[in-house]
PDB file of C-alpha atoms in Angstrom:
ATOM      1  CA  MET A   1      61.588  94.479 108.509  1.00 40.00           C
ATOM      2  CA  GLU A   2      57.669  93.900 110.076  1.00 44.00           C
ATOM      3  CA  GLY A   3      56.545  94.298 113.631  1.00 43.00           C
ATOM      4  CA  ARG A   4      54.341  91.779 115.470  1.00 47.00           C
ATOM      5  CA  ASP A   5      51.671  91.691 112.958  1.00 49.00           C
ATOM      6  CA  GLY A   6      52.450  94.940 111.356  1.00 50.00           C
ATOM      7  CA  MET A   7      53.088  96.525 108.285  1.00 51.00           C
ATOM      8  CA  GLY A   8      56.337  97.020 106.690  1.00 58.00           C
ATOM      9  CA  THR A   9      59.529  99.568 105.837  1.00 60.00           C
ATOM     10  CA  ALA A  10      57.118 100.082 102.433  1.00 70.00           C
ATOM     11  CA  GLU A  11      54.323 100.255 104.243  1.00 69.00           C
ATOM     12  CA  LEU A  12      55.726 103.164 106.412  1.00 64.00           C
ATOM     13  CA  ILE A  13      57.351 105.056 103.877  1.00 72.00           C
ATOM     14  CA  SER A  14      54.099 104.702 101.805  1.00 78.00           C
ATOM     15  CA  LEU A  15      52.376 106.570 104.852  1.00 72.00           C
ATOM     16  CA  GLN A  16      54.511 109.765 104.445  1.00 70.00           C
ATOM     17  CA  LEU A  17      55.006 109.661 100.676  1.00 81.00           C
ATOM     18  CA  ARG A  18      51.144 109.980 101.298  1.00 83.00           C
ATOM     19  CA  MET A  19      51.431 112.760 103.752  1.00 79.00           C
ATOM     20  CA  PHE A  20      53.293 114.697 101.300  1.00 82.00           C
ATOM     21  CA  LEU A  21      50.929 114.125  98.358  1.00 90.00           C
ATOM     22  CA  ILE A  22      48.077 116.027 100.331  1.00 89.00           C
ATOM     23  CA  MET A  23      50.852 118.219 101.084  1.00 83.00           C
ATOM     24  CA  LEU A  24      51.370 119.139  97.699  1.00 89.00           C
ATOM     25  CA  LEU A  25      47.500 118.970  96.854  1.00 93.00           C
ATOM     26  CA  GLY A  26      47.271 121.969  99.352  1.00 90.00           C
ATOM     27  CA  LEU A  27      50.423 123.867  97.499  1.00 89.00           C
ATOM     28  CA  PHE A  28      48.596 123.682  94.258  1.00 93.00           C
ATOM     29  CA  PHE A  29      45.186 124.582  94.895  1.00 94.00           C
ATOM     30  CA  ARG A  30      46.712 127.969  97.167  1.00 92.00           C
ATOM     31  CA  LYS A  31      48.973 129.070  94.054  1.00 91.00           C
ATOM     32  CA  LYS A  32      45.888 128.661  91.636  1.00 93.00           C
ATOM     33  CA  ASN A  33      43.643 130.157  94.136  1.00 91.00           C
ATOM     34  CA  ILE A  34      41.426 127.824  94.184  1.00 94.00           C
ATOM     35  CA  ILE A  35      42.175 127.921  98.261  1.00 91.00           C
ATOM     36  CA  SER A  36      42.359 131.887  98.593  1.00 90.00           C
ATOM     37  CA  GLN A  37      44.109 133.085 101.660  1.00 85.00           C
ATOM     38  CA  GLU A  38      40.490 133.630 103.380  1.00 89.00           C
ATOM     39  CA  GLY A  39      40.064 130.507 102.625  1.00 90.00           C
ATOM     40  CA  LYS A  40      43.553 128.822 104.045  1.00 85.00           C
ATOM     41  CA  LYS A  41      42.881 131.258 107.074  1.00 85.00           C
ATOM     42  CA  ASN A  42      39.371 129.361 107.502  1.00 91.00           C
ATOM     43  CA  LEU A  43      41.066 125.744 107.371  1.00 89.00           C
ATOM     44  CA  THR A  44      43.479 126.679 109.628  1.00 84.00           C
ATOM     45  CA  ASP A  45      40.463 127.483 112.343  1.00 88.00           C
ATOM     46  CA  LEU A  46      38.608 124.470 110.959  1.00 91.00           C
ATOM     47  CA  VAL A  47      41.534 121.838 111.921  1.00 87.00           C
ATOM     48  CA  ILE A  48      42.295 124.007 115.410  1.00 84.00           C
ATOM     49  CA  TYR A  49      38.403 124.622 116.972  1.00 90.00           C
ATOM     50  CA  LEU A  50      36.988 120.797 115.282  1.00 92.00           C
ATOM     51  CA  ILE A  51      39.142 118.787 113.634  1.00 90.00           C
ATOM     52  CA  LEU A  52      42.250 118.117 116.165  1.00 83.00           C
ATOM     53  CA  PRO A  53      39.783 118.373 119.295  1.00 89.00           C
ATOM     54  CA  CYS A  54      37.773 115.500 117.970  1.00 90.00           C
ATOM     55  CA  ASN A  55      40.608 113.534 116.832  1.00 83.00           C
ATOM     56  CA  ILE A  56      42.582 114.285 120.536  1.00 83.00           C
ATOM     57  CA  VAL A  57      38.956 112.954 122.268  1.00 87.00           C
ATOM     58  CA  LYS A  58      38.837 109.904 120.361  1.00 83.00           C
ATOM     59  CA  SER A  59      43.020 108.750 121.055  1.00 77.00           C
ATOM     60  CA  PHE A  60      42.350 109.206 124.418  1.00 76.00           C
ATOM     61  CA  MET A  61      39.332 105.896 124.249  1.00 81.00           C
ATOM     62  CA  ILE A  62      41.319 102.865 125.414  1.00 74.00           C
ATOM     63  CA  GLU A  63      40.605 100.425 127.125  1.00 72.00           C
ATOM     64  CA  PHE A  64      43.159  99.154 130.180  1.00 63.00           C
ATOM     65  CA  ASP A  65      44.406  95.246 130.928  1.00 62.00           C
ATOM     66  CA  GLY A  66      45.842  95.371 134.157  1.00 65.00           C
ATOM     67  CA  SER A  67      48.517  92.571 132.764  1.00 61.00           C
ATOM     68  CA  VAL A  68      50.019  95.598 130.848  1.00 63.00           C
ATOM     69  CA  LEU A  69      49.344  98.440 133.757  1.00 74.00           C
ATOM     70  CA  MET A  70      52.876  98.166 134.189  1.00 87.00           C
ATOM     71  CA  ASN A  71      53.954  98.771 131.385  1.00 87.00           C
ATOM     72  CA  PHE A  72      51.272 101.541 130.810  1.00 85.00           C
ATOM     73  CA  GLY A  73      52.766 103.321 134.067  1.00 90.00           C
ATOM     74  CA  LEU A  74      56.316 102.957 132.794  1.00 94.00           C
ATOM     75  CA  ILE A  75      56.117 104.760 128.849  1.00 94.00           C
ATOM     76  CA  LEU A  76      53.904 107.306 130.806  1.00 93.00           C
ATOM     77  CA  LEU A  77      56.890 108.353 133.362  1.00 96.00           C
ATOM     78  CA  ILE A  78      59.264 108.082 130.315  1.00 97.00           C
ATOM     79  CA  SER A  79      57.080 110.839 128.617  1.00 96.00           C
ATOM     80  CA  VAL A  80      56.629 112.618 130.936  1.00 96.00           C
ATOM     81  CA  VAL A  81      60.390 112.333 131.545  1.00 97.00           C
ATOM     82  CA  ILE A  82      61.205 113.434 127.590  1.00 97.00           C
ATOM     83  CA  GLN A  83      58.612 116.124 128.516  1.00 96.00           C
ATOM     84  CA  VAL A  84      60.739 118.159 130.141  1.00 96.00           C
ATOM     85  CA  PHE A  85      63.932 117.053 128.779  1.00 96.00           C
ATOM     86  CA  CYS A  86      62.725 118.729 125.521  1.00 96.00           C
ATOM     87  CA  ALA A  87      61.375 121.953 127.413  1.00 93.00           C
ATOM     88  CA  GLY A  88      64.519 122.387 128.949  1.00 94.00           C
ATOM     89  CA  LEU A  89      66.536 122.012 125.463  1.00 94.00           C
ATOM     90  CA  ALA A  90      63.905 124.586 123.963  1.00 92.00           C
ATOM     91  CA  ARG A  91      64.688 126.634 126.795  1.00 91.00           C
ATOM     92  CA  VAL A  92      68.131 126.626 126.583  1.00 93.00           C
ATOM     93  CA  LEU A  93      69.242 125.802 123.031  1.00 93.00           C
ATOM     94  CA  TYR A  94      67.467 129.092 121.224  1.00 92.00           C
ATOM     95  CA  ARG A  95      68.243 132.392 123.429  1.00 87.00           C
ATOM     96  CA  GLY A  96      70.056 134.035 120.986  1.00 83.00           C
ATOM     97  CA  VAL A  97      67.720 133.100 118.189  1.00 86.00           C
ATOM     98  CA  GLN A  98      65.648 135.300 116.080  1.00 81.00           C
ATOM     99  CA  THR A  99      62.177 136.672 117.604  1.00 78.00           C
ATOM    100  CA  GLY A 100      60.374 135.312 114.763  1.00 84.00           C
ATOM    101  CA  HIS A 101      61.889 131.980 114.761  1.00 92.00           C
ATOM    102  CA  LYS A 102      62.254 131.170 118.678  1.00 92.00           C
ATOM    103  CA  PRO A 103      58.613 130.654 119.319  1.00 93.00           C
ATOM    104  CA  VAL A 104      58.743 128.063 116.152  1.00 94.00           C
ATOM    105  CA  LEU A 105      61.988 126.586 116.876  1.00 95.00           C
ATOM    106  CA  MET A 106      60.571 125.931 120.725  1.00 95.00           C
ATOM    107  CA  TYR A 107      57.003 124.587 120.370  1.00 95.00           C
ATOM    108  CA  ALA A 108      58.425 121.921 117.709  1.00 95.00           C
ATOM    109  CA  THR A 109      61.143 121.018 120.444  1.00 96.00           C
ATOM    110  CA  VAL A 110      58.597 119.450 122.452  1.00 95.00           C
ATOM    111  CA  ALA A 111      55.783 118.845 119.830  1.00 93.00           C
ATOM    112  CA  SER A 112      56.411 116.205 117.202  1.00 93.00           C
ATOM    113  CA  ASN A 113      54.011 114.921 114.953  1.00 85.00           C
ATOM    114  CA  ALA A 114      53.904 111.404 117.172  1.00 84.00           C
ATOM    115  CA  GLY A 115      50.145 112.679 117.884  1.00 70.00           C
ATOM    116  CA  PHE A 116      48.839 111.397 114.065  1.00 64.00           C
ATOM    117  CA  LEU A 117      51.754 109.745 112.351  1.00 72.00           C
ATOM    118  CA  GLY A 118      52.957 108.506 115.440  1.00 75.00           C
ATOM    119  CA  ASN A 119      50.191 105.872 115.937  1.00 73.00           C
ATOM    120  CA  PRO A 120      50.013 104.327 112.837  1.00 71.00           C
ATOM    121  CA  VAL A 121      53.957 103.842 112.852  1.00 78.00           C
ATOM    122  CA  ALA A 122      53.790 101.680 116.172  1.00 81.00           C
ATOM    123  CA  GLU A 123      51.339 100.013 115.505  1.00 74.00           C
ATOM    124  CA  GLY A 124      52.608  99.049 111.826  1.00 74.00           C
ATOM    125  CA  VAL A 125      56.071  98.643 113.486  1.00 80.00           C
ATOM    126  CA  PHE A 126      55.546  96.878 116.914  1.00 81.00           C
ATOM    127  CA  GLY A 127      51.622  95.417 116.608  1.00 77.00           C
ATOM    128  CA  SER A 128      48.282  95.862 118.204  1.00 69.00           C
ATOM    129  CA  MET A 129      50.492  96.922 121.613  1.00 78.00           C
ATOM    130  CA  GLY A 130      52.911  98.919 119.889  1.00 82.00           C
ATOM    131  CA  LEU A 131      49.551 101.387 119.403  1.00 76.00           C
ATOM    132  CA  ALA A 132      48.256 100.912 123.062  1.00 77.00           C
ATOM    133  CA  LEU A 133      51.312 102.471 124.947  1.00 85.00           C
ATOM    134  CA  ALA A 134      52.246 104.813 121.837  1.00 86.00           C
ATOM    135  CA  SER A 135      48.180 106.294 123.096  1.00 81.00           C
ATOM    136  CA  VAL A 136      49.825 106.046 126.396  1.00 84.00           C
ATOM    137  CA  TYR A 137      52.852 108.084 125.387  1.00 91.00           C
ATOM    138  CA  LEU A 138      50.812 110.792 123.323  1.00 87.00           C
ATOM    139  CA  ILE A 139      49.344 111.871 126.968  1.00 85.00           C
ATOM    140  CA  PRO A 140      51.627 114.158 128.500  1.00 88.00           C
ATOM    141  CA  GLN A 141      52.746 115.073 124.873  1.00 90.00           C
ATOM    142  CA  ARG A 142      49.071 116.723 124.259  1.00 83.00           C
ATOM    143  CA  ILE A 143      48.858 118.432 127.435  1.00 85.00           C
ATOM    144  CA  VAL A 144      52.412 119.764 126.858  1.00 87.00           C
ATOM    145  CA  MET A 145      51.713 120.747 122.796  1.00 85.00           C
ATOM    146  CA  TRP A 146      48.631 122.320 124.018  1.00 80.00           C
ATOM    147  CA  SER A 147      49.301 124.731 126.973  1.00 80.00           C
ATOM    148  CA  ALA A 148      52.754 124.920 127.472  1.00 83.00           C
ATOM    149  CA  GLY A 149      53.780 124.966 123.352  1.00 87.00           C
ATOM    150  CA  VAL A 150      50.356 127.095 122.546  1.00 84.00           C
ATOM    151  CA  SER A 151      52.154 129.722 125.094  1.00 84.00           C
ATOM    152  CA  TYR A 152      55.043 129.779 123.230  1.00 89.00           C
ATOM    153  CA  PHE A 153      53.252 131.428 120.087  1.00 87.00           C
ATOM    154  CA  THR A 154      50.041 133.387 121.830  1.00 80.00           C
ATOM    155  CA  LYS A 155      50.879 137.144 123.417  1.00 67.00           C
ATOM    156  CA  GLY A 156      49.143 138.449 126.522  1.00 58.00           C
ATOM    157  CA  SER A 157      50.339 141.687 128.603  1.00 49.00           C
ATOM    158  CA  ASP A 158      50.517 139.081 131.972  1.00 63.00           C
ATOM    159  CA  ARG A 159      51.217 135.788 132.350  1.00 68.00           C
ATOM    160  CA  LYS A 160      47.489 135.706 133.361  1.00 74.00           C
ATOM    161  CA  THR A 161      46.276 136.713 130.201  1.00 68.00           C
ATOM    162  CA  ILE A 162      48.254 133.778 128.679  1.00 64.00           C
ATOM    163  CA  LEU A 163      47.132 131.243 130.928  1.00 71.00           C
ATOM    164  CA  LYS A 164      42.979 132.329 130.002  1.00 74.00           C
ATOM    165  CA  ARG A 165      44.067 131.502 126.335  1.00 68.00           C
ATOM    166  CA  VAL A 166      45.996 128.305 127.181  1.00 69.00           C
ATOM    167  CA  LEU A 167      43.605 126.946 128.936  1.00 76.00           C
ATOM    168  CA  THR A 168      40.677 127.990 126.622  1.00 81.00           C
ATOM    169  CA  HIS A 169      41.671 126.572 124.478  1.00 79.00           C
ATOM    170  CA  PRO A 170      39.626 123.668 122.528  1.00 86.00           C
ATOM    171  CA  CYS A 171      42.377 121.531 122.317  1.00 80.00           C
ATOM    172  CA  ILE A 172      43.156 121.339 126.056  1.00 80.00           C
ATOM    173  CA  ILE A 173      39.584 121.655 126.591  1.00 88.00           C
ATOM    174  CA  ALA A 174      39.823 117.935 124.500  1.00 87.00           C
ATOM    175  CA  VAL A 175      42.989 116.655 126.360  1.00 81.00           C
ATOM    176  CA  ALA A 176      40.763 117.085 129.231  1.00 85.00           C
ATOM    177  CA  VAL A 177      37.308 115.499 128.355  1.00 90.00           C
ATOM    178  CA  GLY A 178      39.754 113.086 126.804  1.00 85.00           C
ATOM    179  CA  MET A 179      41.499 112.278 130.235  1.00 81.00           C
ATOM    180  CA  VAL A 180      37.915 111.828 131.813  1.00 88.00           C
ATOM    181  CA  LEU A 181      36.376 109.498 129.495  1.00 87.00           C
ATOM    182  CA  MET A 182      39.703 106.844 129.184  1.00 80.00           C
ATOM    183  CA  LEU A 183      39.879 107.332 133.145  1.00 80.00           C
ATOM    184  CA  THR A 184      36.512 106.347 133.738  1.00 85.00           C
ATOM    185  CA  GLN A 185      36.084 104.263 130.981  1.00 85.00           C
ATOM    186  CA  VAL A 186      32.539 105.573 129.727  1.00 87.00           C
ATOM    187  CA  SER A 187      30.650 104.374 126.466  1.00 87.00           C
ATOM    188  CA  LEU A 188      29.726 107.061 124.583  1.00 90.00           C
ATOM    189  CA  PRO A 189      26.850 106.773 122.474  1.00 93.00           C
ATOM    190  CA  SER A 190      28.220 104.659 118.906  1.00 93.00           C
ATOM    191  CA  PHE A 191      26.681 107.549 116.713  1.00 95.00           C
ATOM    192  CA  LEU A 192      29.265 109.836 118.852  1.00 94.00           C
ATOM    193  CA  ASP A 193      31.549 107.746 119.248  1.00 92.00           C
ATOM    194  CA  ALA A 194      31.645 107.370 115.304  1.00 94.00           C
ATOM    195  CA  ALA A 195      31.299 111.022 114.341  1.00 94.00           C
ATOM    196  CA  LEU A 196      34.423 111.665 116.931  1.00 92.00           C
ATOM    197  CA  LYS A 197      36.237 109.168 114.777  1.00 90.00           C
ATOM    198  CA  ASP A 198      34.844 110.179 111.072  1.00 93.00           C
ATOM    199  CA  ILE A 199      35.918 113.854 111.855  1.00 93.00           C
ATOM    200  CA  GLY A 200      39.143 113.066 113.798  1.00 86.00           C
ATOM    201  CA  SER A 201      40.064 110.843 111.036  1.00 85.00           C
ATOM    202  CA  CYS A 202      40.782 114.121 109.008  1.00 86.00           C
ATOM    203  CA  ASN A 203      43.374 115.079 110.795  1.00 81.00           C
ATOM    204  CA  THR A 204      46.555 113.990 108.682  1.00 78.00           C
ATOM    205  CA  ALA A 205      44.738 115.024 105.497  1.00 85.00           C
ATOM    206  CA  MET A 206      43.441 118.771 106.607  1.00 87.00           C
ATOM    207  CA  SER A 207      46.954 119.323 108.275  1.00 82.00           C
ATOM    208  CA  MET A 208      49.106 118.419 105.595  1.00 81.00           C
ATOM    209  CA  LEU A 209      46.730 120.551 103.142  1.00 88.00           C
ATOM    210  CA  VAL A 210      47.183 123.535 105.907  1.00 85.00           C
ATOM    211  CA  ILE A 211      50.873 122.843 105.545  1.00 78.00           C
ATOM    212  CA  GLY A 212      50.719 123.399 101.563  1.00 82.00           C
ATOM    213  CA  THR A 213      48.396 126.043 101.524  1.00 85.00           C
ATOM    214  CA  ILE A 214      51.264 127.996 103.698  1.00 77.00           C
ATOM    215  CA  LEU A 215      54.262 126.247 101.589  1.00 74.00           C
ATOM    216  CA  ALA A 216      52.889 128.058  98.568  1.00 80.00           C
ATOM    217  CA  ASP A 217      54.571 131.064  99.887  1.00 70.00           C
ATOM    218  CA  VAL A 218      57.823 129.600 100.471  1.00 69.00           C
ATOM    219  CA  LYS A 219      60.874 129.585  97.751  1.00 71.00           C
ATOM    220  CA  PRO A 220      62.252 126.538  96.640  1.00 72.00           C
ATOM    221  CA  LYS A 221      65.892 128.065  97.495  1.00 73.00           C
ATOM    222  CA  GLU A 222      64.334 129.116 100.758  1.00 69.00           C
ATOM    223  CA  MET A 223      63.911 125.291 102.009  1.00 73.00           C
ATOM    224  CA  LEU A 224      67.865 124.821 102.810  1.00 78.00           C
ATOM    225  CA  ASP A 225      68.222 126.893 105.626  1.00 85.00           C
ATOM    226  CA  LYS A 226      71.302 125.787 108.181  1.00 89.00           C
ATOM    227  CA  SER A 227      69.298 126.410 110.937  1.00 92.00           C
ATOM    228  CA  VAL A 228      66.604 124.292 109.882  1.00 93.00           C
ATOM    229  CA  PHE A 229      68.956 121.141 109.416  1.00 94.00           C
ATOM    230  CA  LEU A 230      70.340 121.557 112.440  1.00 95.00           C
ATOM    231  CA  PHE A 231      66.687 121.161 114.620  1.00 96.00           C
ATOM    232  CA  SER A 232      65.961 118.161 112.033  1.00 95.00           C
ATOM    233  CA  GLY A 233      69.334 116.744 113.209  1.00 96.00           C
ATOM    234  CA  LEU A 234      68.093 117.738 116.700  1.00 96.00           C
ATOM    235  CA  ARG A 235      64.777 116.340 116.316  1.00 96.00           C
ATOM    236  CA  LEU A 236      65.638 112.866 114.605  1.00 97.00           C
ATOM    237  CA  LEU A 237      68.507 112.093 116.230  1.00 97.00           C
ATOM    238  CA  LEU A 238      69.428 113.530 119.006  1.00 96.00           C
ATOM    239  CA  ILE A 239      66.451 113.351 120.659  1.00 97.00           C
ATOM    240  CA  PRO A 240      65.527 109.383 120.539  1.00 97.00           C
ATOM    241  CA  LEU A 241      69.393 109.020 120.770  1.00 97.00           C
ATOM    242  CA  VAL A 242      68.870 110.316 124.589  1.00 97.00           C
ATOM    243  CA  VAL A 243      66.178 108.573 125.055  1.00 97.00           C
ATOM    244  CA  TRP A 244      67.622 105.105 123.797  1.00 96.00           C
ATOM    245  CA  LEU A 245      70.614 105.538 125.861  1.00 96.00           C
ATOM    246  CA  GLY A 246      68.351 106.230 128.990  1.00 96.00           C
ATOM    247  CA  CYS A 247      66.085 102.795 128.474  1.00 95.00           C
ATOM    248  CA  LEU A 248      69.008 100.928 127.814  1.00 95.00           C
ATOM    249  CA  LEU A 249      70.891 102.461 131.075  1.00 95.00           C
ATOM    250  CA  PHE A 250      67.843 101.468 133.218  1.00 94.00           C
ATOM    251  CA  ARG A 251      67.263  98.119 131.516  1.00 92.00           C
ATOM    252  CA  VAL A 252      63.393  98.727 130.202  1.00 93.00           C
ATOM    253  CA  ASP A 253      61.737  96.053 128.347  1.00 90.00           C
ATOM    254  CA  GLY A 254      62.278  96.430 124.996  1.00 90.00           C
ATOM    255  CA  LEU A 255      59.082  96.980 123.589  1.00 90.00           C
ATOM    256  CA  VAL A 256      58.246  99.957 125.850  1.00 93.00           C
ATOM    257  CA  THR A 257      62.242 101.425 124.697  1.00 95.00           C
ATOM    258  CA  GLY A 258      61.131 100.638 120.934  1.00 93.00           C
ATOM    259  CA  VAL A 259      57.767 102.538 121.323  1.00 94.00           C
ATOM    260  CA  SER A 260      59.124 105.477 123.419  1.00 96.00           C
ATOM    261  CA  VAL A 261      62.126 106.276 121.175  1.00 96.00           C
ATOM    262  CA  LEU A 262      60.166 105.618 117.713  1.00 93.00           C
ATOM    263  CA  LEU A 263      58.135 108.470 118.711  1.00 95.00           C
ATOM    264  CA  ALA A 264      60.672 110.779 120.087  1.00 96.00           C
ATOM    265  CA  ALA A 265      62.342 109.999 116.325  1.00 95.00           C
ATOM    266  CA  MET A 266      58.896 112.117 114.809  1.00 93.00           C
ATOM    267  CA  PRO A 267      59.705 114.710 112.992  1.00 91.00           C
ATOM    268  CA  ALA A 268      58.360 118.499 113.749  1.00 93.00           C
ATOM    269  CA  ALA A 269      54.514 118.772 114.109  1.00 90.00           C
ATOM    270  CA  GLY A 270      52.433 119.636 111.623  1.00 84.00           C
ATOM    271  CA  THR A 271      50.549 121.780 113.928  1.00 87.00           C
ATOM    272  CA  THR A 272      53.685 123.946 114.493  1.00 92.00           C
ATOM    273  CA  ALA A 273      52.797 125.836 110.829  1.00 88.00           C
ATOM    274  CA  ILE A 274      49.411 125.767 111.679  1.00 86.00           C
ATOM    275  CA  LEU A 275      49.453 127.698 115.741  1.00 89.00           C
ATOM    276  CA  ALA A 276      52.475 130.000 113.369  1.00 90.00           C
ATOM    277  CA  ALA A 277      49.704 131.040 110.983  1.00 86.00           C
ATOM    278  CA  LYS A 278      46.734 131.293 113.708  1.00 83.00           C
ATOM    279  CA  TYR A 279      48.961 133.305 115.887  1.00 83.00           C
ATOM    280  CA  ASP A 280      50.780 135.138 113.242  1.00 78.00           C
ATOM    281  CA  GLY A 281      54.196 133.767 113.692  1.00 83.00           C
ATOM    282  CA  ASP A 282      56.303 132.580 111.276  1.00 89.00           C
ATOM    283  CA  ALA A 283      54.547 129.722 109.599  1.00 88.00           C
ATOM    284  CA  VAL A 284      56.642 130.191 106.721  1.00 87.00           C
ATOM    285  CA  TYR A 285      59.889 129.083 108.675  1.00 92.00           C
ATOM    286  CA  ALA A 286      57.947 126.755 110.338  1.00 92.00           C
ATOM    287  CA  SER A 287      56.965 125.089 107.395  1.00 88.00           C
ATOM    288  CA  LYS A 288      59.942 124.429 106.452  1.00 89.00           C
ATOM    289  CA  CYS A 289      60.691 122.985 110.078  1.00 92.00           C
ATOM    290  CA  VAL A 290      58.299 120.363 109.427  1.00 89.00           C
ATOM    291  CA  VAL A 291      58.475 119.939 105.525  1.00 85.00           C
ATOM    292  CA  LEU A 292      62.451 119.061 106.377  1.00 89.00           C
ATOM    293  CA  SER A 293      62.449 117.246 109.528  1.00 90.00           C
ATOM    294  CA  THR A 294      59.514 114.992 107.508  1.00 83.00           C
ATOM    295  CA  VAL A 295      61.599 114.774 104.532  1.00 81.00           C
ATOM    296  CA  LEU A 296      64.436 113.779 106.351  1.00 87.00           C
ATOM    297  CA  SER A 297      62.220 111.298 108.653  1.00 85.00           C
ATOM    298  CA  LEU A 298      61.475 108.968 105.779  1.00 77.00           C
ATOM    299  CA  ALA A 299      65.091 107.789 105.369  1.00 83.00           C
ATOM    300  CA  VAL A 300      65.636 107.938 109.320  1.00 91.00           C
ATOM    301  CA  ILE A 301      62.606 106.167 110.540  1.00 86.00           C
ATOM    302  CA  PRO A 302      63.010 103.179 108.828  1.00 84.00           C
ATOM    303  CA  VAL A 303      66.411 102.652 110.176  1.00 88.00           C
ATOM    304  CA  TRP A 304      65.416 103.489 113.747  1.00 90.00           C
ATOM    305  CA  SER A 305      62.480 101.284 113.188  1.00 85.00           C
ATOM    306  CA  MET A 306      65.276  98.026 112.512  1.00 83.00           C
ATOM    307  CA  ILE A 307      67.376  98.681 115.159  1.00 87.00           C
ATOM    308  CA  LEU A 308      64.841  98.809 117.696  1.00 86.00           C
ATOM    309  CA  LEU A 309      62.744  96.143 116.388  1.00 77.00           C
ATOM    310  CA  LYS A 310      66.583  94.078 117.197  1.00 74.00           C
ATOM    311  CA  GLY A 311      65.947  94.768 121.266  1.00 64.00           C
ATOM    312  CA  ILE A 312      62.770  92.952 120.819  1.00 59.00           C
ATOM    313  CA  VAL A 313      62.840  89.840 118.865  1.00 47.00           C
TER     314      VAL A 313
END
């Protein structure tokens, strides 16, 4: 199976296996105390305050072509609807969930790892136009995951305190900078553009490394958690199924449908565990959600890809 000038299923699985390898390295180094508890905290801060913001800014620096502007607008609208739907699910489904698990599940429902896995997958399955559409699709998710998403973990005495923490978060600032650069199409000096790319390209590796260090505290038997399996079904099957049926109902363009559904089918964002660790949440439970949903996605994403490709061939 191959997309338009894209990679096949083997390369798609290879990409996810590489992520697991880096995760295992993080686990090994933490177990051997090569990465100490303090080192784990420092790595988390490095990802949050430098690597992720650079990755976000760079992801917004795309060129618009007037001939495909309608598709860009359409996928942007679909993405907004998806985020509203997921935020509604997060509020309704987890009312009775224990305190430590609730923010993790809420965040993981609104934030998939489409941010760094979605772009290469969309390009591999649907080609260069798939990558462009994925970049636009990610705009609402980036805004939600670094605003409402962060607020699930942050603790404040009132909404004003929480709002201040959210608005001053480095990733929200990066979203604002990225949007300005995208809308104005301003070209950065070559050295600055290259620096953003170099630092941002570390995002996947560093995020997986941090998750691995968190997993060092997880016992293998604890991974078999019923609630995590249920969440994975929601994240990988139910949400993309609703998106697919909605696109079919409204007869959305096949390529736009394919990218929208595929990115909606991504596993829990790696930042779920990183933010849980940063804000003293249940980082272990968050890691379970990330790891198990990603493991299951190894089988689910190629299936979705084959189904969706039939709609545009």
